[in-house]
Short mmCIF file of C-alpha atoms and ligand atoms in Angstrom, two decimals:
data_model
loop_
_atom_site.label_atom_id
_atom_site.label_comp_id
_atom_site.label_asym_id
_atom_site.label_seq_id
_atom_site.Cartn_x
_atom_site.Cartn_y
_atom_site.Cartn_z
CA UNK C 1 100.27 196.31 70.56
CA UNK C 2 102.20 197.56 73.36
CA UNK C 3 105.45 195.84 72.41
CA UNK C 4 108.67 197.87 73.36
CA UNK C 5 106.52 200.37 75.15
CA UNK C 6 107.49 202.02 78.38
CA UNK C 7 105.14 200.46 80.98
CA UNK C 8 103.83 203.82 82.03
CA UNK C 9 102.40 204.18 78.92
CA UNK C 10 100.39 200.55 78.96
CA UNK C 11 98.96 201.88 82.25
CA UNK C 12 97.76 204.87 80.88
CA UNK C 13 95.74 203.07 78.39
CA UNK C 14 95.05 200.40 80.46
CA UNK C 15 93.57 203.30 82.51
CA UNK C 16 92.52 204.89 79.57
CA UNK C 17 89.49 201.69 79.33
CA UNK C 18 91.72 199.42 76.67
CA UNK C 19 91.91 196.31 77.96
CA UNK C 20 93.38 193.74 74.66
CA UNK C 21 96.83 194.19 74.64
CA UNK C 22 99.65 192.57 72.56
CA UNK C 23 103.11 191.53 73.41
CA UNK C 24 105.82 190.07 70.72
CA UNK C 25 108.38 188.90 73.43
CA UNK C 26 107.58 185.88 75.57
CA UNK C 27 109.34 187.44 78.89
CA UNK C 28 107.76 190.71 78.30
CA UNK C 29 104.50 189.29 78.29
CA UNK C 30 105.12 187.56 81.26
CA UNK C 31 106.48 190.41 83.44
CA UNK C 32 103.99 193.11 82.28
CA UNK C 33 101.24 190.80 82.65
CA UNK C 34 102.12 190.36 86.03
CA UNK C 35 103.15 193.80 87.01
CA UNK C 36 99.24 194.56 86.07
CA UNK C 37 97.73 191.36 86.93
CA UNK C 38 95.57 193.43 89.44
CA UNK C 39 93.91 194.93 85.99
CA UNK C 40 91.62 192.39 84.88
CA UNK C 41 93.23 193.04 80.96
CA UNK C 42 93.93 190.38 78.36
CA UNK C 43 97.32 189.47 76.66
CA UNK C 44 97.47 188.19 73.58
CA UNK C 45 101.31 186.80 72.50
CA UNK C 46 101.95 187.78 69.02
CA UNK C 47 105.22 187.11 68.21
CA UNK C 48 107.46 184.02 67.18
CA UNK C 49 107.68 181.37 69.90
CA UNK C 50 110.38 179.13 70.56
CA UNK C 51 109.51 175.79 72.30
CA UNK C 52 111.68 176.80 75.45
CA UNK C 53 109.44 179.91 75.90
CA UNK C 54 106.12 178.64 75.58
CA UNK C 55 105.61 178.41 79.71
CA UNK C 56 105.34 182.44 79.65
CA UNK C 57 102.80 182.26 76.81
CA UNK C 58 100.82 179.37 78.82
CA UNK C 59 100.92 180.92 82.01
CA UNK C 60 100.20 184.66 81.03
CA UNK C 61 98.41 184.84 77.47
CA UNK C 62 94.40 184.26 76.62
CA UNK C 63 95.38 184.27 73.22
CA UNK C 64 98.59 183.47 70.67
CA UNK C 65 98.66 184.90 67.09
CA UNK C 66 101.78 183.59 65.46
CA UNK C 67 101.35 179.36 65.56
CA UNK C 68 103.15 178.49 63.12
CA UNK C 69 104.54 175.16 63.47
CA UNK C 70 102.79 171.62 65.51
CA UNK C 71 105.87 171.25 67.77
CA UNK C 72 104.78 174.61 69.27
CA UNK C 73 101.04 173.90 69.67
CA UNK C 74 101.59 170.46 71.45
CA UNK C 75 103.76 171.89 73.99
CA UNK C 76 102.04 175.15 74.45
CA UNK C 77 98.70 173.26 74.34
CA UNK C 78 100.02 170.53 77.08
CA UNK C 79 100.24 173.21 79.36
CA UNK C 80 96.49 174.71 78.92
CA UNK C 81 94.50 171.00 78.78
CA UNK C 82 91.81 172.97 81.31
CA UNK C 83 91.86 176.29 79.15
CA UNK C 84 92.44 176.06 76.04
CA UNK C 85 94.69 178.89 74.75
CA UNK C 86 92.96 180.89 71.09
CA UNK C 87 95.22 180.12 68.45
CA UNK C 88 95.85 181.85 65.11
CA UNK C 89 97.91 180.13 62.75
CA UNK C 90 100.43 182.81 61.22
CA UNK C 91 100.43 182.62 57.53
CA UNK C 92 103.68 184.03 55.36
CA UNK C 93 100.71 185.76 52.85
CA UNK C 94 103.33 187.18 50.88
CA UNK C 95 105.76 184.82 50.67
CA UNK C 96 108.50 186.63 52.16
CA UNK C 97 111.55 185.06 52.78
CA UNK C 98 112.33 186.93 55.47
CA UNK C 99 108.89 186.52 57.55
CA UNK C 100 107.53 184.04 59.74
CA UNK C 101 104.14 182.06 59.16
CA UNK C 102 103.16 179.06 57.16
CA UNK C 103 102.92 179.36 53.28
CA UNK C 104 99.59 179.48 52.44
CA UNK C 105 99.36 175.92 50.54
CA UNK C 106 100.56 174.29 54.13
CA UNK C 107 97.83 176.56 55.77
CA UNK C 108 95.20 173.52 55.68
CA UNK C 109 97.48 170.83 56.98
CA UNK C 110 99.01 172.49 59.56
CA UNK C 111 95.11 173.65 60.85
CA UNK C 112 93.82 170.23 60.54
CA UNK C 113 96.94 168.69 62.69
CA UNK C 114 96.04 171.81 65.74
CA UNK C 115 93.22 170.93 65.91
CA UNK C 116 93.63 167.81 66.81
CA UNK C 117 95.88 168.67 70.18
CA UNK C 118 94.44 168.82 73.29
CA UNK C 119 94.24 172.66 74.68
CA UNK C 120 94.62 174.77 71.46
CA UNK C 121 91.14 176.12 70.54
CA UNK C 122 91.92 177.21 67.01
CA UNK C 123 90.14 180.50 65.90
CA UNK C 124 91.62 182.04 62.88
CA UNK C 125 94.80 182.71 60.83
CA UNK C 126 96.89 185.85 61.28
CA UNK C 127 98.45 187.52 58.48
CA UNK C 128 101.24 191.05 58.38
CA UNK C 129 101.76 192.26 54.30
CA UNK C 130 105.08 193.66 53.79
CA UNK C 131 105.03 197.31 54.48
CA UNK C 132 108.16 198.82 52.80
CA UNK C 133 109.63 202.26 53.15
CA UNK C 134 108.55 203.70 50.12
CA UNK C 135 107.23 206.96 49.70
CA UNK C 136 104.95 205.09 46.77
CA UNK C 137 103.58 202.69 48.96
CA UNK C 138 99.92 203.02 49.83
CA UNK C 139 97.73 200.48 52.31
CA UNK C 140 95.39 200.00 49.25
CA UNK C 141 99.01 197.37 48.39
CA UNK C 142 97.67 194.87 51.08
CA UNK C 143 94.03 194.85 50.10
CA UNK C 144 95.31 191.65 48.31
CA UNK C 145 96.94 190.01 51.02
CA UNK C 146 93.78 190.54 53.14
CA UNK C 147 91.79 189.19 51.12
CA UNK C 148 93.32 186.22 50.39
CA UNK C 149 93.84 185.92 53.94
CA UNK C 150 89.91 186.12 54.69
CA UNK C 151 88.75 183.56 51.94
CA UNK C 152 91.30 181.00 53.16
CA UNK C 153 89.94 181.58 56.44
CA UNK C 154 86.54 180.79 55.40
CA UNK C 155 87.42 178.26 53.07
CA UNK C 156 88.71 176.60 56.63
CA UNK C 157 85.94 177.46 58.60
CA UNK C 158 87.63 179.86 60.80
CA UNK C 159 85.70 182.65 61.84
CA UNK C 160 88.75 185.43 63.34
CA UNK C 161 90.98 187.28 61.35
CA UNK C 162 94.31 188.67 62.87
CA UNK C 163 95.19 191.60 60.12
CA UNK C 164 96.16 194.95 60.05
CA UNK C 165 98.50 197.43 61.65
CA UNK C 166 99.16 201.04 61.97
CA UNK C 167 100.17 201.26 58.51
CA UNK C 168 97.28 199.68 56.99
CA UNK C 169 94.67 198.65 59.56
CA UNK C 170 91.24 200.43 57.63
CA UNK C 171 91.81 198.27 54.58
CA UNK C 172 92.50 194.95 56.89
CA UNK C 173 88.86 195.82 58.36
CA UNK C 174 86.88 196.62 55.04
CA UNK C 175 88.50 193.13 54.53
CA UNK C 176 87.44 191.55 57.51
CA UNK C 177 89.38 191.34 60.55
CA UNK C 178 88.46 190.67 63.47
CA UNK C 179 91.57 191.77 65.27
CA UNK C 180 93.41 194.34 64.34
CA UNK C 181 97.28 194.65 65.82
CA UNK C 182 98.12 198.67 65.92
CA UNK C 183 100.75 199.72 68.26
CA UNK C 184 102.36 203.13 66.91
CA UNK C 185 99.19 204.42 65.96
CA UNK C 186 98.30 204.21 69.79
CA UNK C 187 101.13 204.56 71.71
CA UNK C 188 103.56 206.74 69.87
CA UNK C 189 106.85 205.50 68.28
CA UNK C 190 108.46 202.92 69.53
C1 PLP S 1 104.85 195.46 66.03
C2 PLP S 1 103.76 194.58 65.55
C3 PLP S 1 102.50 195.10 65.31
C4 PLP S 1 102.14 196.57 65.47
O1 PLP S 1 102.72 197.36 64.50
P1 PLP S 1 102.43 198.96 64.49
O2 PLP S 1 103.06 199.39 63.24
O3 PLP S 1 103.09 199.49 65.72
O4 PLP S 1 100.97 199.16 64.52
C5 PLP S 1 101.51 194.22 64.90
N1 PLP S 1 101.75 192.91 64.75
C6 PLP S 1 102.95 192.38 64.98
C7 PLP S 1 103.14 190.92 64.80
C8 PLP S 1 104.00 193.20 65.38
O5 PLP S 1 105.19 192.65 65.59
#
């Protein structure tokens, strides 16, 4: 996740042999990927989309993490008819207030209506646990979430799993995932 990243420091890694990298901010996404178009890397969008924004995600992403309502995946997917764009629906697996994604009893309808539109291939549900600033906490806290996360997956037939960060990616793999999201742990501080 090179979100917020000086760009110097995506090259290096870029150089470095990583080639996934992850970008929360539509017009980021589209400027880095094109300042490194030459690098043969793949961007995957991960954060919130709004409908007027959705051109940088079509044009420049392989993948989008965060779907999270149909208005988004009909006009993203309108715009990828001849490559279909790899979805993951975001799902709120803690019920936060506070955080994006679809609660997890509106996980199945939502999925069932995607698929259904025309250039969305989707390929798994994405999930972020609260991580609080608490000297208590321990990543062991969103072994829950993870799980959960993985059986609805399955229980949906979808085979990737977008889980785990910095803070808590080991567990998110013992659990499953497919993708893991880490930024700090691989860039520095943002
Ligand atoms: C920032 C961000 C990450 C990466 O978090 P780190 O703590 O830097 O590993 C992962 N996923 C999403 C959606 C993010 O916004």
């Amino acid at each position: 996740v090179s979100k917020l990243q000086p760009l110097d420091r995506v090259v290096a890694l870029a150089d470095a042999g990583q080639r996934s990298f992850g970008e929360n901010y539509p017009q980021d996404l589209r400027d880095r990927a094109a300042a490194l178009a030459d690098r043969g890397l793949d961007w995957h969008a991960i954060g919130p989309l709004q409908r007027n924004k959705v051109k940088y995600v079509a044009r420049a992403a392989s993948w989008f993490h965060a779907l999270d309502r149909l208005e988004v995946a009909v006009e993203l997917g309108s715009r990828r008819v001849n490559d279909p764009i790899r979805c993951f629906v975001e799902v709120n697996v803690a019920g936060e207030a506070t955080k994006h994604g679809v609660a997890p009893a509106e996980v199945g309808r939502l999925c069932d209506a995607v698929r259904a539109v025309p250039g969305i291939a989707l390929v798994g549900l994405m999930g972020m646990p609260p991580i609080p600033d608490d000297p208590g906490w321990t990543m062991e806290a969103s072994r829950v979430h993870f799980r959960a996360l993985a059986a609805l997956a399955r229980s949906l037939g979808l085979s990737e799993l977008s889980m785990g960060t910095t803070g808590d990616f080991p567990v998110a793999v013992e659990e499953g995932a497919t993708w893991v999201r880490v930024g700090r742990l691989l860039f520095g501080d943002r």
